[in-house]
Amino acid sequence: MEAKVTGSSIPRSPVYRALLRAGPSFRHLQQVHGHIVVSGSHRSRALLTKLITLACEAGSIFYTRRLFLSVPNPDSFLFNSLIKASSKFGFPQHTVFFYNRMLGFRIAPSSYTFTSVIKSCADISALRLGRCVHSHVLVCGYGSDSFVQAALVTLYSKSGDLGAARKLFDKMPERSVVAWNSMISGYEQNGFSREAIEVFNQMRELGVEPDSTTFVSVLAACSQLGALGLGCSVHHDVINNGLHVNVALGTSLIIMYARCGNVSKAREVFDSMNERNVITWTGMISGYAMNGYGIQAVELFCQMRAHGPVPNTVTFVAVLAACAHAGLVHEGWETYANMRQEFGLVPGVEHHVCMVDMLGRAGLLTEAYQLIKELGPEEAAPAVWTAMLGACKMHKNFDLGVIVAEHLLEVEPENPGHYVMLSNIYALAGRMDRVEMVRNMMMGRSLRKQVGYSTIDVNQKTYLFSMGDKSHPETNEVYQYLDELMSQCREAGYAPVPESVMHEVEEEEREYALRCHSEKLAIAFGLLKTKDGMAIRIVKNLRMCEDCHEAIKFMSVVTKREIIVRDKLRFHHFKDGSCSCMDYW
C-alpha cells in the first residue's frame, strides 16, 4: 500500500521504480505516465514531481509544462524541483515562468529557488529581471546567503554590470570558488583582462584553491593580453594540481599559447589531448594562421575534415585568413567553394573580408573588386570595402583606392579610420592638397585617430608604452638605449621608410619621430631588462607601420634576439633579419 506523501518524501512503489528505470527517456516516460493515469496514481504529488523533473531532464520542456499545468495545487517541493531542473538543463526562460507561477500561488521561495532563478537570469542576460529578483531576495531575507550571493555576482558579471558585481563580491564574508570564478570570468568576458588577473592573484594570496573553470578564464585573459609568463605559470599549476586537462581547459591552453606566439607549445598541447571538439581544432588552425603558418593551417584543416568534427563558419574564417596571409589563393578559393558545396554553410561578412583580403594581397585587385560587386548590399559590409581599400594602398592603385575610400565615407562617415586611409592614399599619390582637405574634414567632424600603444611583460609585470611616451621612471635609459640601437641598425643597413608612407592606416601622430613609436620603445625596454638570448614579446593595439616592421628586422640581427610582435591583425616573428610574414602583410 502506498504511503501518504508530503514534501519531498518519495514512495517506493512499483510505479516509482518504473520511473527510475525510465530515467530521462521521453518515450519511456510517456509509457510510465500512461501507467500512472491508468493505475490512479496521478494523485500522488511525489510521483508527478519525479515524472515532471525527469521530463525536463529529457529535454521535453513543453511536455514538462503540460504535465505541470495539470497539477491542481502544486506545492513548494514541486516548484523548487522544477525550477532547479529547468535551470540546470538549459531552459532559463521556463525557469522564470515557473518562478512567476510560484509567486502567483503565494508560495515562499527558498534560497535554492533564488539561486536557480538568478542563474537563469544570468544565462539570458536578463539584467532588469535579475534586479527585480535581487530585490525579492532582500525582502525574503536571503541577502546574506553565500549561494545566492555567488549567483548574483554571476548575474551582474555576465550582464556587464561589473560595478554591481564587484560591490557584492567585496561584501561577501565568505567567497566560494564559484564566486571567485564569476568575478574573474566577468572581467575577462567584458574585456577587462588585467582586472581578471588581479582578482586571480588576490584569490591565490588568500589561499583559495582554483579549479578548472578558474584556469579557463585566466588563460583567456592571458590570451587577450599576450601574457605568456602568467599563462605558463597557470599551465604549471594545472599540472602540479593534477587537474584533468579536459576539452575546455586544453582548448584554452592552445589558444593562450597561440595568441602569445608560442605555436609549437600550442601544438604540443593539441597533440596531447585525447578528446578534441570543433573549437579545439579551430583554435589550433587559427593559431597557425595568425602566426604566419598558412600551409600548416591548411594541412591541419584537411586532417580535421578527415578525422575530426565537422568544421563550422569560424573554422572557415581561420582557414581563409591563413590563405590570405600566406598567398595561398588556389587553396583559398577551394575552401571558400567547399563551404557551400560540401558543408552547406553560407559565407558571412568575415569570409568575404578574408577573400577580398586574400585576392588583394596577391595583387588580384580586379578579381577582388569583382567579388565585392557580386555581393548583395548586406554582404558587402564596410569591413569588406575596408579590406579592398587596404589592398589598393598596398599595391598603389590610387584611382581605385579613392573610389573605394569615398564609398566608405558615404556609408560610415563617423569612422576616423576611413579618413586616415584616404589621406594615406592621397599622400602616396603625392596629392598633399587632398591630404589637407581630408584632415580638415576630420577636424570638422571632431574625429581623431585611435591612440596606439604597446605592452610588454617583464617578470610577470606588464609595462605600457605609447607614442613618444616619457612617463616611465626609466625613460632616459630607454631612449638612450633606443638611440644606440637604431644607430647600430643604420650601420647594418637600415634606412627609415620614406616620408610619404608616414601616413600609415593606424600610425600614431606624424609629428613624432619614427623612433618614438610605441613598439620600438617597448622593445628597447625589453632588451634592457631581459637576459641575452631571451625572446622579446610585445603586443600592440594597432597595426604595425612599415618603418617599424623594417627596423625590427635589423634589431633582431644586431641584438641576436627573436622579437615577436602581436599587432591588431596578426603575429610577426622577427629572427635573423627576416619576419615570419615574409613581408606579406
Coordinates of C-alpha atoms in Angstrom, one line a residue:
M1 CA 0.0 0.0 0.0
E2 CA 1.3 3.4 -1.0
A3 CA 2.1 5.7 1.9
K4 CA 0.7 9.2 2.1
V5 CA 3.3 11.6 0.7
T6 CA 4.1 15.1 1.7
G7 CA 7.0 17.4 1.0
S8 CA 10.0 15.7 -0.5
S9 CA 9.2 12.2 0.7
I10 CA 9.1 9.7 -2.3
P11 CA 7.0 6.5 -2.3
R12 CA 9.0 3.3 -3.1
S13 CA 6.1 1.9 -5.2
P14 CA 6.4 -0.2 -8.4
V15 CA 5.4 2.9 -10.4
Y16 CA 8.2 4.9 -8.8
R17 CA 10.7 2.2 -9.6
A18 CA 9.4 2.2 -13.2
L19 CA 10.0 5.9 -13.3
L20 CA 13.6 5.4 -12.1
R21 CA 14.1 2.7 -14.8
A22 CA 12.7 5.1 -17.5
G23 CA 15.1 7.8 -16.5
P24 CA 15.3 10.9 -18.8
S25 CA 13.9 9.0 -21.8
F26 CA 10.9 10.8 -23.3
R27 CA 9.4 7.7 -24.9
H28 CA 9.7 5.6 -21.7
L29 CA 8.4 8.4 -19.5
Q30 CA 5.3 8.7 -21.6
Q31 CA 4.7 5.0 -21.1
V32 CA 5.1 5.3 -17.4
H33 CA 2.9 8.4 -17.4
G34 CA 0.1 6.3 -19.1
H35 CA 0.5 3.6 -16.4
I36 CA 0.3 6.3 -13.7
V37 CA -3.0 7.6 -15.1
V38 CA -4.5 4.1 -15.6
S39 CA -3.4 2.9 -12.1
G40 CA -4.9 6.0 -10.5
S41 CA -1.5 7.1 -9.1
H42 CA -1.8 10.5 -10.7
R43 CA -3.0 12.0 -7.4
S44 CA 0.5 11.3 -5.9
R45 CA 2.3 14.6 -5.9
A46 CA 5.6 12.9 -5.3
L47 CA 5.2 10.7 -8.4
L48 CA 4.2 13.6 -10.5
T49 CA 7.1 15.7 -9.3
K50 CA 9.5 12.9 -10.2
L51 CA 7.9 12.5 -13.6
I52 CA 7.9 16.2 -14.4
T53 CA 11.6 16.7 -13.4
L54 CA 12.6 13.7 -15.5
A55 CA 10.7 15.0 -18.4
C56 CA 12.6 18.3 -18.1
E57 CA 15.9 16.4 -17.9
A58 CA 14.9 14.5 -21.1
G59 CA 14.7 17.9 -22.8
S60 CA 11.0 17.9 -23.5
I61 CA 10.1 21.2 -21.9
F62 CA 6.7 21.6 -23.5
Y63 CA 5.7 18.2 -22.2
T64 CA 7.0 19.2 -18.8
R65 CA 4.9 22.4 -18.8
R66 CA 1.8 20.5 -19.9
L67 CA 2.3 18.0 -17.0
F68 CA 2.9 20.8 -14.6
L69 CA -0.2 22.7 -15.6
S70 CA -2.2 19.6 -15.0
V71 CA -1.3 19.6 -11.3
P72 CA -4.2 21.3 -9.4
N73 CA -2.3 22.6 -6.3
P74 CA 1.5 22.4 -6.9
D75 CA 3.4 22.6 -3.6
S76 CA 6.8 24.2 -2.8
F77 CA 8.7 20.9 -3.4
L78 CA 7.3 20.6 -6.9
F79 CA 8.1 24.2 -7.7
N80 CA 11.6 24.1 -6.4
S81 CA 12.3 20.8 -8.1
L82 CA 11.0 22.1 -11.4
I83 CA 12.8 25.5 -11.1
K84 CA 16.1 23.7 -10.3
A85 CA 15.7 21.2 -13.1
S86 CA 14.7 23.8 -15.8
S87 CA 17.7 26.0 -14.8
K88 CA 20.1 23.1 -14.7
F89 CA 19.1 21.5 -18.0
G90 CA 19.1 24.7 -20.1
F91 CA 15.6 26.2 -20.1
P92 CA 16.1 29.6 -18.4
Q93 CA 13.0 31.3 -19.8
H94 CA 10.9 28.5 -18.4
T95 CA 12.6 28.8 -15.1
V96 CA 11.4 32.4 -14.9
F97 CA 7.9 31.2 -15.9
F98 CA 7.8 28.6 -13.1
Y99 CA 9.1 31.2 -10.7
N100 CA 6.3 33.6 -11.6
R101 CA 3.8 30.9 -11.2
M102 CA 5.2 30.1 -7.8
L103 CA 4.7 33.7 -6.7
G104 CA 1.2 33.6 -8.1
F105 CA 0.4 30.6 -5.8
R106 CA 1.9 32.7 -2.9
I107 CA 4.5 30.0 -2.1
A108 CA 7.6 31.5 -0.5
P109 CA 10.8 30.9 -2.4
S110 CA 13.8 29.3 -0.7
S111 CA 17.5 30.1 -1.1
Y112 CA 17.6 27.2 -3.6
T113 CA 14.8 28.8 -5.6
F114 CA 16.6 32.1 -5.8
T115 CA 19.9 30.5 -6.7
S116 CA 18.4 28.7 -9.7
V117 CA 16.3 31.7 -10.9
I118 CA 19.2 34.1 -10.7
K119 CA 21.4 31.7 -12.6
S120 CA 18.7 31.6 -15.3
C121 CA 18.5 35.4 -15.5
A122 CA 22.3 35.3 -15.9
D123 CA 22.1 32.8 -18.7
I124 CA 19.8 35.0 -20.7
S125 CA 21.4 38.3 -19.6
A126 CA 18.1 39.4 -18.2
L127 CA 19.6 42.2 -16.0
R128 CA 16.4 44.1 -15.4
L129 CA 14.5 41.0 -14.3
G130 CA 17.5 39.9 -12.3
R131 CA 17.5 43.2 -10.4
C132 CA 13.8 42.5 -9.5
V133 CA 14.7 39.1 -8.3
H134 CA 17.5 40.6 -6.3
S135 CA 15.0 42.9 -4.6
H136 CA 12.9 39.9 -3.8
V137 CA 15.9 38.2 -2.3
L138 CA 16.4 41.1 0.1
V139 CA 12.7 41.2 1.1
C140 CA 12.7 37.5 1.8
G141 CA 15.9 37.7 4.0
Y142 CA 18.3 35.8 1.8
G143 CA 20.7 38.6 1.0
S144 CA 23.5 37.1 3.1
D145 CA 23.1 33.5 1.8
S146 CA 26.5 32.7 0.2
F147 CA 25.0 30.6 -2.7
V148 CA 22.5 33.4 -3.6
Q149 CA 25.3 36.0 -3.4
A150 CA 27.5 33.9 -5.7
A151 CA 24.6 33.6 -8.1
L152 CA 24.1 37.4 -8.0
V153 CA 27.8 38.0 -8.7
T154 CA 27.4 35.8 -11.8
L155 CA 24.3 37.6 -12.9
Y156 CA 25.8 41.1 -12.8
S157 CA 29.1 39.9 -14.2
K158 CA 27.5 38.1 -17.2
S159 CA 25.2 41.1 -17.8
G160 CA 28.1 43.6 -17.9
D161 CA 27.3 45.4 -14.7
L162 CA 30.7 44.8 -13.2
G163 CA 30.4 47.6 -10.7
A164 CA 27.4 45.9 -9.0
A165 CA 29.1 42.5 -9.3
R166 CA 32.3 43.8 -7.6
K167 CA 30.3 45.6 -4.9
L168 CA 28.5 42.4 -4.0
F169 CA 31.7 40.4 -4.3
D170 CA 33.7 42.7 -1.9
K171 CA 31.0 42.5 0.7
M172 CA 30.8 38.7 0.8
P173 CA 32.2 37.5 4.1
E174 CA 33.0 34.1 2.6
R175 CA 33.6 33.6 -1.1
S176 CA 33.2 30.2 -2.7
V177 CA 35.3 29.3 -5.7
V178 CA 32.1 29.8 -7.7
A179 CA 32.0 33.5 -6.6
W180 CA 35.7 34.0 -7.5
N181 CA 35.2 32.3 -10.9
S182 CA 32.2 34.6 -11.6
M183 CA 34.2 37.7 -10.9
I184 CA 37.2 36.6 -12.9
S185 CA 35.2 35.5 -15.9
G186 CA 33.0 38.6 -15.7
Y187 CA 36.0 40.8 -16.0
E188 CA 37.6 38.7 -18.8
Q189 CA 34.4 38.4 -20.9
N190 CA 33.8 42.1 -20.7
G191 CA 37.3 43.0 -21.9
F192 CA 38.9 43.8 -18.5
S193 CA 41.6 41.2 -18.6
R194 CA 44.0 43.0 -16.3
E195 CA 41.3 43.2 -13.6
A196 CA 40.6 39.5 -14.1
I197 CA 44.2 38.7 -13.4
E198 CA 44.3 41.0 -10.4
V199 CA 41.3 39.1 -8.9
F200 CA 43.0 35.8 -9.7
N201 CA 46.2 36.9 -7.9
Q202 CA 44.1 38.0 -4.9
M203 CA 42.5 34.6 -4.9
R204 CA 45.9 32.9 -4.8
E205 CA 47.1 35.2 -2.0
L206 CA 44.1 34.3 0.2
G207 CA 44.8 30.6 -0.4
V208 CA 41.6 29.8 -2.3
E209 CA 42.2 26.7 -4.5
P210 CA 41.4 27.4 -8.2
D211 CA 39.6 24.8 -10.3
S212 CA 39.4 24.1 -14.0
T213 CA 36.9 26.9 -14.5
T214 CA 39.2 29.4 -12.9
F215 CA 42.1 28.4 -15.1
V216 CA 40.0 28.6 -18.3
S217 CA 39.0 32.2 -17.5
V218 CA 42.6 33.2 -16.5
L219 CA 44.0 31.6 -19.6
A220 CA 41.5 33.6 -21.7
A221 CA 42.7 36.8 -20.0
C222 CA 46.3 35.9 -20.7
S223 CA 45.3 35.3 -24.4
Q224 CA 43.9 38.8 -24.6
L225 CA 46.9 40.4 -23.1
G226 CA 49.6 38.2 -24.6
A227 CA 50.8 37.4 -21.0
L228 CA 52.8 34.3 -21.8
G229 CA 54.6 34.3 -18.5
L230 CA 51.4 34.1 -16.4
G231 CA 49.9 31.6 -18.9
C232 CA 52.9 29.3 -18.5
S233 CA 52.6 29.6 -14.7
V234 CA 48.9 28.6 -14.9
H235 CA 49.8 25.6 -17.1
H236 CA 52.3 24.5 -14.4
D237 CA 49.6 24.9 -11.7
V238 CA 47.3 22.7 -13.8
I239 CA 50.0 20.0 -14.0
N240 CA 51.1 20.3 -10.3
N241 CA 47.5 20.2 -9.1
G242 CA 46.9 17.0 -11.1
L243 CA 43.9 18.5 -12.8
H244 CA 42.4 16.6 -15.7
V245 CA 43.0 18.6 -18.9
N246 CA 39.5 18.3 -20.4
V247 CA 38.4 19.8 -23.7
A248 CA 37.7 23.2 -22.3
L249 CA 41.0 23.5 -20.4
G250 CA 43.1 22.0 -23.2
T251 CA 41.5 24.3 -25.8
S252 CA 42.1 27.4 -23.5
L253 CA 45.8 26.4 -23.3
I254 CA 46.1 26.0 -27.1
I255 CA 44.5 29.4 -27.7
M256 CA 46.7 31.0 -25.0
Y257 CA 49.9 29.7 -26.4
A258 CA 48.9 30.5 -29.9
R259 CA 47.9 34.1 -29.1
C260 CA 51.1 34.6 -27.2
G261 CA 53.1 33.5 -30.2
N262 CA 54.3 30.1 -29.0
V263 CA 52.8 27.9 -31.7
S264 CA 54.9 24.8 -31.0
K265 CA 53.7 24.7 -27.4
A266 CA 50.1 25.1 -28.6
R267 CA 50.6 22.1 -30.9
E268 CA 52.2 20.1 -28.1
V269 CA 49.0 20.6 -26.0
F270 CA 46.8 19.8 -29.0
D271 CA 48.6 16.6 -29.8
S272 CA 48.4 15.5 -26.1
M273 CA 44.6 15.8 -25.9
N274 CA 42.6 12.6 -26.1
E275 CA 39.4 14.4 -26.9
R276 CA 39.0 17.4 -29.2
N277 CA 35.9 19.3 -30.3
V278 CA 35.5 21.8 -33.2
I279 CA 36.6 24.7 -31.0
T280 CA 39.9 22.8 -30.2
W281 CA 40.6 22.2 -33.9
T282 CA 39.6 25.7 -34.9
G283 CA 41.8 27.2 -32.1
M284 CA 44.9 25.4 -33.4
I285 CA 44.1 26.2 -37.1
S286 CA 43.6 29.9 -36.1
G287 CA 46.9 29.8 -34.1
Y288 CA 48.8 28.7 -37.2
A289 CA 47.0 31.3 -39.3
M290 CA 47.7 34.3 -37.0
N291 CA 51.4 33.3 -36.6
G292 CA 52.1 33.1 -40.3
Y293 CA 52.0 29.3 -40.8
G294 CA 49.4 29.2 -43.5
I295 CA 50.5 25.9 -45.0
Q296 CA 50.3 24.2 -41.6
A297 CA 46.8 25.7 -41.1
V298 CA 45.5 24.3 -44.3
E299 CA 47.1 20.9 -43.7
L300 CA 45.5 20.7 -40.2
F301 CA 42.2 21.7 -41.7
C302 CA 42.5 18.8 -44.1
Q303 CA 43.2 16.5 -41.2
M304 CA 40.1 17.9 -39.4
R305 CA 37.9 17.1 -42.4
A306 CA 39.3 13.6 -42.5
H307 CA 39.3 12.7 -38.8
G308 CA 37.8 15.5 -36.7
P309 CA 34.4 17.1 -36.1
V310 CA 32.6 19.0 -38.8
P311 CA 34.1 22.5 -39.3
N312 CA 31.9 25.5 -38.6
T313 CA 31.8 29.0 -40.0
V314 CA 34.5 30.1 -37.5
T315 CA 36.8 27.3 -38.7
F316 CA 36.5 28.6 -42.3
V317 CA 37.3 32.1 -41.3
A318 CA 40.6 30.8 -39.7
V319 CA 41.5 28.9 -42.8
L320 CA 40.7 31.7 -45.2
A321 CA 42.7 34.1 -43.1
A322 CA 45.6 31.7 -43.2
C323 CA 45.3 31.5 -47.0
A324 CA 45.2 35.3 -47.2
H325 CA 48.3 35.9 -45.3
A326 CA 50.3 33.1 -46.9
G327 CA 49.3 33.9 -50.5
L328 CA 47.5 30.6 -50.9
V329 CA 45.0 31.8 -53.5
H330 CA 44.1 28.5 -55.1
E331 CA 43.6 26.9 -51.6
G332 CA 41.5 29.9 -50.5
W333 CA 39.1 29.7 -53.5
E334 CA 38.7 25.9 -53.0
T335 CA 38.0 26.4 -49.3
Y336 CA 35.5 29.2 -50.0
A337 CA 33.7 27.0 -52.5
N338 CA 33.6 24.0 -50.2
M339 CA 31.7 26.0 -47.5
R340 CA 28.5 25.8 -49.6
Q341 CA 29.2 22.7 -51.8
E342 CA 30.4 20.3 -49.1
F343 CA 29.1 21.6 -45.8
G344 CA 26.1 23.7 -46.8
L345 CA 27.4 26.8 -44.9
V346 CA 26.5 30.3 -46.1
P347 CA 29.6 32.6 -46.2
G348 CA 29.2 35.7 -44.0
V349 CA 30.9 39.1 -43.9
E350 CA 34.0 37.7 -42.2
H351 CA 34.5 35.2 -45.0
H352 CA 34.0 37.8 -47.7
V353 CA 36.6 40.1 -45.9
C354 CA 39.1 37.2 -45.9
M355 CA 38.6 36.5 -49.6
V356 CA 38.9 40.2 -50.6
D357 CA 42.0 40.4 -48.4
M358 CA 43.5 37.3 -50.0
L359 CA 42.9 38.5 -53.5
G360 CA 44.0 42.0 -52.7
R361 CA 47.3 40.9 -51.1
A362 CA 48.0 38.7 -54.1
G363 CA 47.6 41.8 -56.4
L364 CA 44.4 40.5 -57.9
L365 CA 42.6 43.8 -57.4
T366 CA 40.2 43.4 -60.3
E367 CA 39.1 40.0 -59.0
A368 CA 38.7 41.3 -55.5
Y369 CA 36.6 44.3 -56.7
Q370 CA 34.5 42.0 -58.9
L371 CA 33.8 39.8 -55.9
I372 CA 32.5 42.8 -53.9
K373 CA 30.3 43.8 -56.8
E374 CA 28.7 40.3 -56.9
L375 CA 27.8 40.5 -53.2
G376 CA 24.4 41.8 -52.0
P377 CA 24.1 45.1 -50.1
E378 CA 24.2 43.4 -46.7
E379 CA 27.1 41.1 -47.6
A380 CA 29.2 43.9 -48.9
A381 CA 29.6 45.4 -45.5
P382 CA 32.0 48.3 -44.7
A383 CA 34.6 45.7 -43.5
V384 CA 34.7 44.2 -46.9
W385 CA 35.3 47.6 -48.6
T386 CA 38.0 48.3 -46.0
A387 CA 39.9 45.2 -47.0
M388 CA 39.7 46.3 -50.6
L389 CA 41.0 49.8 -49.6
G390 CA 44.0 48.2 -47.8
A391 CA 44.8 46.2 -51.0
C392 CA 44.6 49.4 -53.1
K393 CA 47.0 51.1 -50.8
M394 CA 49.4 48.1 -50.7
H395 CA 49.6 48.0 -54.5
K396 CA 49.4 51.7 -55.0
N397 CA 46.3 51.7 -57.1
F398 CA 45.3 55.2 -56.2
D399 CA 42.4 55.6 -58.7
L400 CA 40.5 52.6 -57.4
G401 CA 41.6 53.4 -53.8
V402 CA 39.9 56.8 -54.0
I403 CA 36.7 55.3 -55.3
V404 CA 36.6 52.7 -52.5
A405 CA 37.5 55.3 -49.8
E406 CA 34.8 57.7 -50.9
H407 CA 32.3 54.8 -50.8
L408 CA 33.3 54.1 -47.2
L409 CA 33.0 57.7 -46.2
E410 CA 29.4 57.6 -47.5
V411 CA 28.4 54.5 -45.6
E412 CA 30.4 55.2 -42.4
P413 CA 31.0 59.0 -42.2
E414 CA 31.9 58.8 -38.4
N415 CA 34.7 56.2 -38.8
P416 CA 38.0 58.1 -38.5
G417 CA 39.9 55.1 -40.0
H418 CA 38.4 55.7 -43.4
Y419 CA 39.6 59.4 -43.5
V420 CA 43.0 58.3 -42.4
M421 CA 43.2 55.7 -45.1
L422 CA 42.0 58.1 -47.8
S423 CA 44.6 60.6 -46.5
N424 CA 47.3 57.9 -46.9
I425 CA 46.2 57.1 -50.4
Y426 CA 46.4 60.8 -51.4
A427 CA 49.8 61.1 -49.7
L428 CA 51.2 58.2 -51.5
A429 CA 50.0 59.7 -54.8
G430 CA 51.7 63.0 -53.9
R431 CA 48.3 64.8 -53.7
M432 CA 49.1 66.8 -50.5
D433 CA 46.4 69.3 -51.2
R434 CA 43.9 66.4 -50.9
V435 CA 45.6 65.2 -47.7
E436 CA 44.9 68.6 -46.2
M437 CA 41.3 68.5 -47.4
V438 CA 40.7 65.1 -45.7
R439 CA 42.3 66.2 -42.5
N440 CA 40.1 69.3 -42.4
M441 CA 37.0 67.1 -42.9
M442 CA 38.2 65.0 -39.9
M443 CA 38.6 68.1 -37.8
G444 CA 35.2 69.4 -38.9
R445 CA 33.6 66.3 -37.6
S446 CA 35.8 66.3 -34.4
L447 CA 37.2 62.8 -35.4
R448 CA 40.6 61.6 -34.1
K449 CA 42.7 58.6 -34.8
Q450 CA 42.9 55.8 -32.3
V451 CA 45.8 56.2 -29.9
G452 CA 48.4 53.5 -30.3
Y453 CA 50.2 51.7 -27.5
S454 CA 52.3 48.6 -26.9
T455 CA 52.7 46.4 -23.9
I456 CA 55.4 44.1 -22.7
D457 CA 55.6 41.6 -19.8
V458 CA 58.8 41.5 -17.8
N459 CA 58.9 39.3 -14.7
Q460 CA 55.1 38.8 -14.9
K461 CA 54.6 42.6 -14.7
T462 CA 53.0 44.5 -17.6
Y463 CA 54.5 47.7 -18.9
L464 CA 52.7 50.0 -21.3
F465 CA 54.3 52.4 -23.8
S466 CA 52.6 54.9 -26.1
M467 CA 53.9 57.1 -28.8
G468 CA 56.7 59.4 -27.5
D469 CA 56.0 58.1 -24.0
K470 CA 58.1 59.7 -21.3
S471 CA 56.1 58.7 -18.2
H472 CA 58.2 55.6 -17.5
P473 CA 60.6 56.1 -14.5
E474 CA 63.4 54.8 -16.7
T475 CA 62.6 57.0 -19.7
N476 CA 66.1 58.4 -20.1
E477 CA 67.7 55.0 -20.1
V478 CA 65.2 53.6 -22.6
Y479 CA 65.6 56.5 -25.0
Q480 CA 69.4 56.4 -24.8
Y481 CA 69.4 52.7 -25.4
L482 CA 67.0 53.1 -28.3
D483 CA 69.2 55.8 -29.9
E484 CA 72.2 53.5 -29.7
L485 CA 70.2 50.5 -31.0
M486 CA 68.9 52.5 -34.0
S487 CA 72.4 53.7 -34.8
Q488 CA 73.6 50.1 -34.9
C489 CA 70.7 49.2 -37.1
R490 CA 71.6 52.0 -39.6
E491 CA 75.2 50.7 -39.7
A492 CA 73.7 47.3 -40.5
G493 CA 71.8 48.8 -43.5
Y494 CA 68.5 50.1 -42.1
A495 CA 67.1 53.2 -43.7
P496 CA 63.9 54.9 -42.5
V497 CA 60.9 54.4 -44.7
P498 CA 60.4 57.5 -46.9
E499 CA 58.3 60.2 -45.5
S500 CA 55.4 59.6 -47.9
V501 CA 54.5 56.4 -46.1
M502 CA 54.4 58.1 -42.7
H503 CA 50.6 58.1 -43.2
E504 CA 50.0 54.5 -42.2
V505 CA 46.4 53.4 -41.6
E506 CA 46.7 53.5 -37.8
E507 CA 50.1 55.1 -37.3
E508 CA 50.4 57.4 -34.3
E509 CA 50.8 61.2 -34.8
R510 CA 53.1 62.2 -37.6
E511 CA 54.9 65.0 -35.8
Y512 CA 56.7 62.5 -33.5
A513 CA 59.9 60.9 -34.7
L514 CA 59.8 57.4 -36.1
R515 CA 62.0 56.2 -33.3
C516 CA 59.3 57.1 -30.7
H517 CA 56.8 54.6 -32.0
S518 CA 55.4 52.6 -29.1
E519 CA 56.6 49.2 -30.3
K520 CA 60.2 50.5 -30.6
L521 CA 60.1 51.8 -27.0
A522 CA 58.6 48.6 -25.7
I523 CA 61.2 46.5 -27.4
A524 CA 64.1 48.7 -26.2
F525 CA 62.8 48.4 -22.6
G526 CA 62.5 44.6 -23.0
L527 CA 66.1 44.3 -24.4
L528 CA 67.3 46.4 -21.4
K529 CA 65.5 44.3 -18.8
T530 CA 65.9 40.7 -20.0
K531 CA 68.9 38.4 -20.4
D532 CA 70.8 37.9 -23.6
G533 CA 69.2 35.3 -25.8
M534 CA 65.7 35.7 -24.4
A535 CA 62.9 36.3 -26.9
I536 CA 61.1 39.7 -26.7
R537 CA 57.3 39.6 -26.9
I538 CA 55.2 42.7 -27.3
V539 CA 51.5 43.4 -28.0
K540 CA 50.4 46.4 -30.0
N541 CA 46.7 47.5 -30.2
L542 CA 47.0 48.8 -33.8
R543 CA 48.6 47.6 -37.0
M544 CA 52.4 48.0 -37.1
C545 CA 53.7 50.6 -39.5
E546 CA 56.1 49.8 -42.4
D547 CA 59.0 51.6 -40.8
C548 CA 58.8 49.7 -37.5
H549 CA 58.4 46.4 -39.4
E550 CA 61.7 47.2 -41.3
A551 CA 63.5 48.5 -38.2
I552 CA 62.7 45.4 -36.1
K553 CA 64.2 43.1 -38.7
F554 CA 67.5 44.9 -38.2
M555 CA 67.0 44.9 -34.4
S556 CA 66.8 41.1 -34.5
V557 CA 70.1 41.0 -36.3
V558 CA 72.2 43.4 -34.1
T559 CA 70.8 42.1 -30.8
K560 CA 70.8 38.4 -31.9
R561 CA 67.3 38.1 -30.4
E562 CA 64.0 36.8 -31.6
I563 CA 61.4 39.6 -31.4
I564 CA 57.7 38.7 -31.5
V565 CA 55.1 41.4 -32.1
R566 CA 51.4 40.8 -32.0
D567 CA 49.6 43.7 -33.7
K568 CA 46.0 44.2 -34.4
L569 CA 45.9 41.8 -37.3
R570 CA 48.5 39.1 -36.7
F571 CA 51.8 38.0 -35.3
H572 CA 55.2 38.9 -36.7
H573 CA 58.1 36.7 -35.6
F574 CA 61.4 38.5 -36.3
K575 CA 64.6 36.5 -36.4
D576 CA 68.0 36.9 -38.1
G577 CA 66.7 39.8 -40.1
S578 CA 63.5 38.3 -41.5
C579 CA 59.9 38.1 -40.5
S580 CA 57.6 35.2 -40.4
C581 CA 55.1 37.1 -42.6
M582 CA 57.7 37.2 -45.4
D583 CA 56.8 40.9 -45.8
Y584 CA 53.4 39.7 -47.0
W585 CA 51.2 41.6 -44.6

